[in-house]
PDB file of C-alpha atoms in Angstrom:
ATOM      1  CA  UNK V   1      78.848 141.077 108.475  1.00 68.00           C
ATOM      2  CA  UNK V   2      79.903 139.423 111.840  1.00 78.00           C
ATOM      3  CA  UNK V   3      77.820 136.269 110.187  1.00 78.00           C
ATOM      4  CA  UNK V   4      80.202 135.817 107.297  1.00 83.00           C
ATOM      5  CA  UNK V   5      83.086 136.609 109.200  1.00 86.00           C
ATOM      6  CA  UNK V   6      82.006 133.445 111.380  1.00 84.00           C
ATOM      7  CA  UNK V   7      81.063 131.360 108.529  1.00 78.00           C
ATOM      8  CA  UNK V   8      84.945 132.263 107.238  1.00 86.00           C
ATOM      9  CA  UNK V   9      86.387 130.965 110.517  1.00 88.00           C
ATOM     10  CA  UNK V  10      84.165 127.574 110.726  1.00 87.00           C
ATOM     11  CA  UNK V  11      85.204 127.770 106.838  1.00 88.00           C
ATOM     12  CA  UNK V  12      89.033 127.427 107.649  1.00 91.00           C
ATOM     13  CA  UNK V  13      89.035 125.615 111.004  1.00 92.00           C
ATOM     14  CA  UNK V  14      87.032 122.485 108.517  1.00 92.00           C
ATOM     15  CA  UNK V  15      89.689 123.548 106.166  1.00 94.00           C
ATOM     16  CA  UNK V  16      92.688 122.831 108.851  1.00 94.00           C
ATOM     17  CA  UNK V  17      90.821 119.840 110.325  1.00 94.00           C
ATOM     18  CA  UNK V  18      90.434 118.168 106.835  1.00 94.00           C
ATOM     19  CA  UNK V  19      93.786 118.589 106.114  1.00 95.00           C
ATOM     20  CA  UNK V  20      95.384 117.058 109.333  1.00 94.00           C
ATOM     21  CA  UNK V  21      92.876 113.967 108.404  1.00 94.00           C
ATOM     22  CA  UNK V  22      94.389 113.827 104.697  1.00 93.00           C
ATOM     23  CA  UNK V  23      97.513 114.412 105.264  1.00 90.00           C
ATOM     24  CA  UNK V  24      97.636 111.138 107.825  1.00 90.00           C
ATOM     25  CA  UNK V  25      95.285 109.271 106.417  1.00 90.00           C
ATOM     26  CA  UNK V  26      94.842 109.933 103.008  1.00 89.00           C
ATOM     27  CA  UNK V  27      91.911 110.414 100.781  1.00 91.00           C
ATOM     28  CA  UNK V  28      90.372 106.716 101.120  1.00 88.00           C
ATOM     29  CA  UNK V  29      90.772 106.390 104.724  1.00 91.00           C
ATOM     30  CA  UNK V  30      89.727 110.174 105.759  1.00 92.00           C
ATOM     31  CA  UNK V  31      86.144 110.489 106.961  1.00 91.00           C
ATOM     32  CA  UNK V  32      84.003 113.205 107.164  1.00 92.00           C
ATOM     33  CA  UNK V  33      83.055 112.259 110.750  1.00 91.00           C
ATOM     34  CA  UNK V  34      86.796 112.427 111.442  1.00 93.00           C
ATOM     35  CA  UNK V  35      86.961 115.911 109.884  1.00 93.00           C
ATOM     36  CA  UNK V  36      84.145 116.790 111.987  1.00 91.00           C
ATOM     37  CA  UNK V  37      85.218 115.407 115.197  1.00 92.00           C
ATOM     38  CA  UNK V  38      88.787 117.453 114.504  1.00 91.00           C
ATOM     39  CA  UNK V  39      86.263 120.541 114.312  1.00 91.00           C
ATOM     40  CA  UNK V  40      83.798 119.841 116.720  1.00 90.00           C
ATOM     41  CA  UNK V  41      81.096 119.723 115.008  1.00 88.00           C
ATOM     42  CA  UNK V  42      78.214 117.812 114.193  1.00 87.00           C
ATOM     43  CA  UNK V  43      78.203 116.415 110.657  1.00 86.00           C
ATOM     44  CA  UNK V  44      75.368 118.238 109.460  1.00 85.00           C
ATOM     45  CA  UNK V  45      77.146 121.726 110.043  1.00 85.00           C
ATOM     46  CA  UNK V  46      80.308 120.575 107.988  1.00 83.00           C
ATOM     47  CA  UNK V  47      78.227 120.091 105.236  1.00 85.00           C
ATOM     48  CA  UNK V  48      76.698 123.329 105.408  1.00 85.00           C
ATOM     49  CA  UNK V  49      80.176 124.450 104.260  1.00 86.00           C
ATOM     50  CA  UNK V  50      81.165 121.080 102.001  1.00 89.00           C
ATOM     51  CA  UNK V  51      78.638 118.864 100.685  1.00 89.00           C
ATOM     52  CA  UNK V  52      81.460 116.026 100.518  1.00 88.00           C
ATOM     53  CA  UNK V  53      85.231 115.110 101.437  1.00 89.00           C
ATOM     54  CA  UNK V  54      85.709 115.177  97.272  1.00 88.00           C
ATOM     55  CA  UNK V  55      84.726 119.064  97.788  1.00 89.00           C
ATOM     56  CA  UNK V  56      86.914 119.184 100.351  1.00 90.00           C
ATOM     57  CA  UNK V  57      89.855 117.598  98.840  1.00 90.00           C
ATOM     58  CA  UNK V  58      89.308 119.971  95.561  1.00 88.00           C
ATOM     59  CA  UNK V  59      89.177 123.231  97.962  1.00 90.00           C
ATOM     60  CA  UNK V  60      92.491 122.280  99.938  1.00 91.00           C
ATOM     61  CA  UNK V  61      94.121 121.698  96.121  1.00 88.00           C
ATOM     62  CA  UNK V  62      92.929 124.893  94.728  1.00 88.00           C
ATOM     63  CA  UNK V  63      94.067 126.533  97.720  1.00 90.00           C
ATOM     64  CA  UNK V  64      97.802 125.074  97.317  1.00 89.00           C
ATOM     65  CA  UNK V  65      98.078 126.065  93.211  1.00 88.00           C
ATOM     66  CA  UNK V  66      97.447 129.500  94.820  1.00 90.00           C
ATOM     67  CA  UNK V  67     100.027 129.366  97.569  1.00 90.00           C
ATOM     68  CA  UNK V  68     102.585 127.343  94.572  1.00 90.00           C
ATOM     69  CA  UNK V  69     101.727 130.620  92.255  1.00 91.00           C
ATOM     70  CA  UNK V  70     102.582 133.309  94.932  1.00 92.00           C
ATOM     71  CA  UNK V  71     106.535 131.444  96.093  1.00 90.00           C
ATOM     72  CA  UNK V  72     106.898 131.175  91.804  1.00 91.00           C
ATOM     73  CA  UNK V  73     106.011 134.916  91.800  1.00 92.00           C
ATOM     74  CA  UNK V  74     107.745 136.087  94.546  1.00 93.00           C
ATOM     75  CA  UNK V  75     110.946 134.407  94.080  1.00 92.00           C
ATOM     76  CA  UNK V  76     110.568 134.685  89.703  1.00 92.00           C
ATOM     77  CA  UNK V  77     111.454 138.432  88.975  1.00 91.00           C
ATOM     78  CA  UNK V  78     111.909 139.957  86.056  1.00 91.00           C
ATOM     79  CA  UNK V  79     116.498 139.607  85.897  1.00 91.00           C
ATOM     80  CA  UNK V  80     117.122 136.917  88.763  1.00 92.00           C
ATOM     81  CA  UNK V  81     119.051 133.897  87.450  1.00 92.00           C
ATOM     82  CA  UNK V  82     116.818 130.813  86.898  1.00 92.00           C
ATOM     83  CA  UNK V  83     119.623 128.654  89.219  1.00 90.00           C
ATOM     84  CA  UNK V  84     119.035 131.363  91.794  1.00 91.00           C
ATOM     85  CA  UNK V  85     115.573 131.094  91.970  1.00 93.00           C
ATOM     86  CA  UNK V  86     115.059 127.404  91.445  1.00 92.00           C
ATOM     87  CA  UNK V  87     117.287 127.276  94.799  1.00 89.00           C
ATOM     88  CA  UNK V  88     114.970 129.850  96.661  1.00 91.00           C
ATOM     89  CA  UNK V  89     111.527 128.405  95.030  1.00 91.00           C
ATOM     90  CA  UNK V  90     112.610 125.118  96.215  1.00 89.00           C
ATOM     91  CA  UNK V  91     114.033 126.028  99.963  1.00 87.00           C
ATOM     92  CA  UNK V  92     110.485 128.048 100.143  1.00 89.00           C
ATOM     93  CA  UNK V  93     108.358 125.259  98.821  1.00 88.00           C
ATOM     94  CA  UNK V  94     110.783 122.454 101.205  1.00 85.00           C
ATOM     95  CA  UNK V  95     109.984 124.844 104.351  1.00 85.00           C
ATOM     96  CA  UNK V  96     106.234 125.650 103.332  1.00 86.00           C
ATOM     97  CA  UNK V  97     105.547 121.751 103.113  1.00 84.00           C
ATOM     98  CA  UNK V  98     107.680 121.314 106.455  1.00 82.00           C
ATOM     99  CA  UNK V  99     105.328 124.062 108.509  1.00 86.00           C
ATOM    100  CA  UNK V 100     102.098 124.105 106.196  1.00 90.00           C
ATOM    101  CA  UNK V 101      99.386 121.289 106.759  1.00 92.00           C
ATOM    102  CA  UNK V 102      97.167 122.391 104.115  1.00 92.00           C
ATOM    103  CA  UNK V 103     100.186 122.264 101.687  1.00 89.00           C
ATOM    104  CA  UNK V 104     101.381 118.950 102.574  1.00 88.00           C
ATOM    105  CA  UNK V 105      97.590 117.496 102.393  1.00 90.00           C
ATOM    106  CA  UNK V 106      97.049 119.041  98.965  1.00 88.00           C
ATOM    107  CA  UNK V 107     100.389 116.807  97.115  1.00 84.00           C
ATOM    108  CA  UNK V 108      99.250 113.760  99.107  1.00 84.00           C
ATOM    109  CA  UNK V 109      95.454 114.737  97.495  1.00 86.00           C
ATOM    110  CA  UNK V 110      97.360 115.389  94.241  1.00 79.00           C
ATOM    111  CA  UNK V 111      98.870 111.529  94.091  1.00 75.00           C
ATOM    112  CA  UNK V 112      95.392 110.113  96.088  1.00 74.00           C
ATOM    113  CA  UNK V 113      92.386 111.395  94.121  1.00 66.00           C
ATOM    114  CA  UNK V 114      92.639 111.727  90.229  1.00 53.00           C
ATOM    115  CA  UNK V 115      89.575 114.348  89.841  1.00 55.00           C
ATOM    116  CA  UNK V 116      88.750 115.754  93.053  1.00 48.00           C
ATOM    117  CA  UNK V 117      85.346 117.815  92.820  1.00 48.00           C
ATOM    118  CA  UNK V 118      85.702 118.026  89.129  1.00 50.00           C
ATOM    119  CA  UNK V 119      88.714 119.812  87.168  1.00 46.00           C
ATOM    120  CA  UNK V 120      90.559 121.271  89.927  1.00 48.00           C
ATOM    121  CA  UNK V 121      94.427 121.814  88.273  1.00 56.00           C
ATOM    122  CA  UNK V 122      96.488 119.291  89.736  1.00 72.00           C
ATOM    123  CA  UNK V 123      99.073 121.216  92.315  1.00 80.00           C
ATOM    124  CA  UNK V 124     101.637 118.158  91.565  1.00 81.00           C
ATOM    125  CA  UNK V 125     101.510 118.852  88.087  1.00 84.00           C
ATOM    126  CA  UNK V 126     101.651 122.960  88.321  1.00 87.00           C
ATOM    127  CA  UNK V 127     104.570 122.949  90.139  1.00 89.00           C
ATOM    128  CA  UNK V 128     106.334 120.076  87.821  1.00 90.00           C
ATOM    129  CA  UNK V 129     105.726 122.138  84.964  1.00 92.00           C
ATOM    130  CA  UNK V 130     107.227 125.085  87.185  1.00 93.00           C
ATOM    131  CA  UNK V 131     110.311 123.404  87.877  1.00 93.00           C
ATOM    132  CA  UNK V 132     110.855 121.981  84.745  1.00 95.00           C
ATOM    133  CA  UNK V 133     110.520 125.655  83.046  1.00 95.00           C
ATOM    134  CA  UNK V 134     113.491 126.971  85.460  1.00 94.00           C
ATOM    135  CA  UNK V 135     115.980 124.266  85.286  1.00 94.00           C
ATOM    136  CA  UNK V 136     115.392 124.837  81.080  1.00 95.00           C
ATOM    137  CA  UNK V 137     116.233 128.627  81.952  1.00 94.00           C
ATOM    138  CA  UNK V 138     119.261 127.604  84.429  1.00 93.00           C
ATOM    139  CA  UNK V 139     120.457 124.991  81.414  1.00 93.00           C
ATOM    140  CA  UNK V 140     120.779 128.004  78.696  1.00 93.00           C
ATOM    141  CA  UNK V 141     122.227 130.390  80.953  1.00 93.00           C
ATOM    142  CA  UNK V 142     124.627 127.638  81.521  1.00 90.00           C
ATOM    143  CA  UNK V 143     124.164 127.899  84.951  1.00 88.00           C
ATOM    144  CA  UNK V 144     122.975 124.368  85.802  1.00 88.00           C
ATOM    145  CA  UNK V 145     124.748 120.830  84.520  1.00 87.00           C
ATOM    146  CA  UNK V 146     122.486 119.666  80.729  1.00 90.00           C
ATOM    147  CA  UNK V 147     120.386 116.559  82.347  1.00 90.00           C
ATOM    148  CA  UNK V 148     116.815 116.279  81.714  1.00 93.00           C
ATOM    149  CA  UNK V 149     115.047 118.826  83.058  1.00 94.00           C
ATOM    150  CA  UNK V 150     111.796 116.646  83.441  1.00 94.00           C
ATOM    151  CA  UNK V 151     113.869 114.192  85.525  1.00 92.00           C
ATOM    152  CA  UNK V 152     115.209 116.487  88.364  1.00 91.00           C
ATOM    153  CA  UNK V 153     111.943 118.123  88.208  1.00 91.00           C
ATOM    154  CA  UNK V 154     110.776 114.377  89.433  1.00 89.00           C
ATOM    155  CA  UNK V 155     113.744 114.083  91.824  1.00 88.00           C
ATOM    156  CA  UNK V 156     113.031 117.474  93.246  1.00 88.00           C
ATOM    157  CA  UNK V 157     109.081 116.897  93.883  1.00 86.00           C
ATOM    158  CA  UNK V 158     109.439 113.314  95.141  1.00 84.00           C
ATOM    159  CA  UNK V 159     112.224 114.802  97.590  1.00 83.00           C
ATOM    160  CA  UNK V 160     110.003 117.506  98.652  1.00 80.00           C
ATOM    161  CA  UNK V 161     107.165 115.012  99.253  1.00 77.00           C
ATOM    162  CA  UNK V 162     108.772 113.073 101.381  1.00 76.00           C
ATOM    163  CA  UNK V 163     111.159 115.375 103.249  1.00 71.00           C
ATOM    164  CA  UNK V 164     108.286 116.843 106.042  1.00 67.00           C
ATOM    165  CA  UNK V 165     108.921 112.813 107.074  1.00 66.00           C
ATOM    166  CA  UNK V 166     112.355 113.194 107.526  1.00 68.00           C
ATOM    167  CA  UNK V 167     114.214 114.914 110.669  1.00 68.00           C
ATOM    168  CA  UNK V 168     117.844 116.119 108.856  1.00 69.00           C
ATOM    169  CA  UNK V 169     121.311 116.732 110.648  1.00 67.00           C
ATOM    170  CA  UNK V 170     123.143 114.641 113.273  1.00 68.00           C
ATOM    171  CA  UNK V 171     121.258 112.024 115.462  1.00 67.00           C
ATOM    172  CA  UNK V 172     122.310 114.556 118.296  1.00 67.00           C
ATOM    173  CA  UNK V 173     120.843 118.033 116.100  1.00 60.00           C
ATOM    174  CA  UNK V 174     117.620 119.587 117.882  1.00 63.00           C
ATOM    175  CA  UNK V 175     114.974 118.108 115.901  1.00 57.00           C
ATOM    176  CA  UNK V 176     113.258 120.458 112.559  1.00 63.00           C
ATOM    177  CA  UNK V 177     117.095 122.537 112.742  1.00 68.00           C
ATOM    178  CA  UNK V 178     116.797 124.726 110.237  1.00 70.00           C
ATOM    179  CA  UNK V 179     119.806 125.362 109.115  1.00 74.00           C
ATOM    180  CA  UNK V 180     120.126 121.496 108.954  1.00 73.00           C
ATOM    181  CA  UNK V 181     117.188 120.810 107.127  1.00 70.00           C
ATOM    182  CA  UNK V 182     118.339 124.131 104.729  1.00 75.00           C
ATOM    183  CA  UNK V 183     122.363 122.190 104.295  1.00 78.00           C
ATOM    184  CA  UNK V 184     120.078 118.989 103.089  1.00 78.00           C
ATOM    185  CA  UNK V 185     118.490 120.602 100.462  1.00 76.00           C
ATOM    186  CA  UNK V 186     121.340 123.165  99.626  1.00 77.00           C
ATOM    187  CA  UNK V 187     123.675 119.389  99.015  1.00 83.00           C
ATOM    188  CA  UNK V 188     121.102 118.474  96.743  1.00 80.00           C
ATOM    189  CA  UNK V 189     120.748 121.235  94.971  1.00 78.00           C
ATOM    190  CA  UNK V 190     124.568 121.470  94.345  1.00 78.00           C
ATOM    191  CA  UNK V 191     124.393 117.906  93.226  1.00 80.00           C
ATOM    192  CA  UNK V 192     121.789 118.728  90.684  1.00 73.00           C
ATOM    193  CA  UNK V 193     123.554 121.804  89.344  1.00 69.00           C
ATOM    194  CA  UNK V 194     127.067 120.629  89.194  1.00 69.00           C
ATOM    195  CA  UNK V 195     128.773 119.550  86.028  1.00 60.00           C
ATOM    196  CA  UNK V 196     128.873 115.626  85.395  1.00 59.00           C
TER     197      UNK V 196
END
């Protein structure tokens, strides 16, 4: 028991290490020996947990269609408005991707490697698909302005990709402000659901 329970913890601290080194690197330029050094181990013991940075890659993905699939069920209950919970889904997902490494590795993995370790769902793709589903529910409760849902959906994702980059609010703000950082999103939001 207290074997496993170790080989869980070496499991995730290769899992947090590999995703600092994709998420600043990327998938070409991230090396196992960089994952390793992050770890502290030798080479040999990270692949007695992954056999290669595809398998890797492919675990930190699967992990984040997971985490996507728990905010869309949490926020997506059974009578809450679609523009309601688009606005919450997206504030979570914004502030996961802002404070989660792992998250934030997985959509740079999603855009970097086409097929990691085989067919692992793209996380890019689920929560496209996601979006694109709710802003069709907002637009026939007549709750969000008629513009293709497909294109915010793009706007939206390419927004949340890049916005862990970005400090929001007044040169002067204390940097990662929340409620800054929640007024950015909230303005675009607005803008998305407003009538042309």
């Amino acid at each position: 028991m207290m074997k496993q329970q170790r080989a869980r913890r070496t499991r995730e601290k290769v899992l947090d290490a590999a995703a600092e080194e994709f998420s600043t690197q990327g998938y070409s330029r991230a090396t196992l020996d960089a994952v390793a050094q992050r770890t502290g181990m030798t080479k040999g013991a990270l692949y007695g947990h992954f056999d290669s940075k595809r398998a890797l890659a492919g675990a930190l993905i699967s992990q984040s269609r997971q985490v996507w699939e728990e905010l869309r069920l949490t926020r997506d209950v059974p009578g809450a408005g679609a523009a309601a919970v688009l606005e919450a889904l997206v504030l979570d997902l914004a502030q996961r991707l802002k404070d989660d490494v792992r998250l934030r590795a997985a959509l740079r993995l999603a855009t970097d490697v086409p097929d990691p370790a085989g067919p692992v769902p793209d996380i890019f793709s689920d929560v496209q698909r996601g979006l694109v589903a709710l802003i069709r529910r907002a637009q026939g409760e007549g709750s969000m302005a008629p513009r293709p849902p497909e294109l915010v959906a793009q706007l939206l994702l390419a927004v949340l990709h890049g916005a862990p980059h970005v400090a929001f609010g007044p040169p002067d703000a204390t940097p990662d402000d929340p409620a800054a950082y929640t007024a950015a999103w909230r303005l675009l939001l607005d803008s998305l659901t407003a009538a042309p």
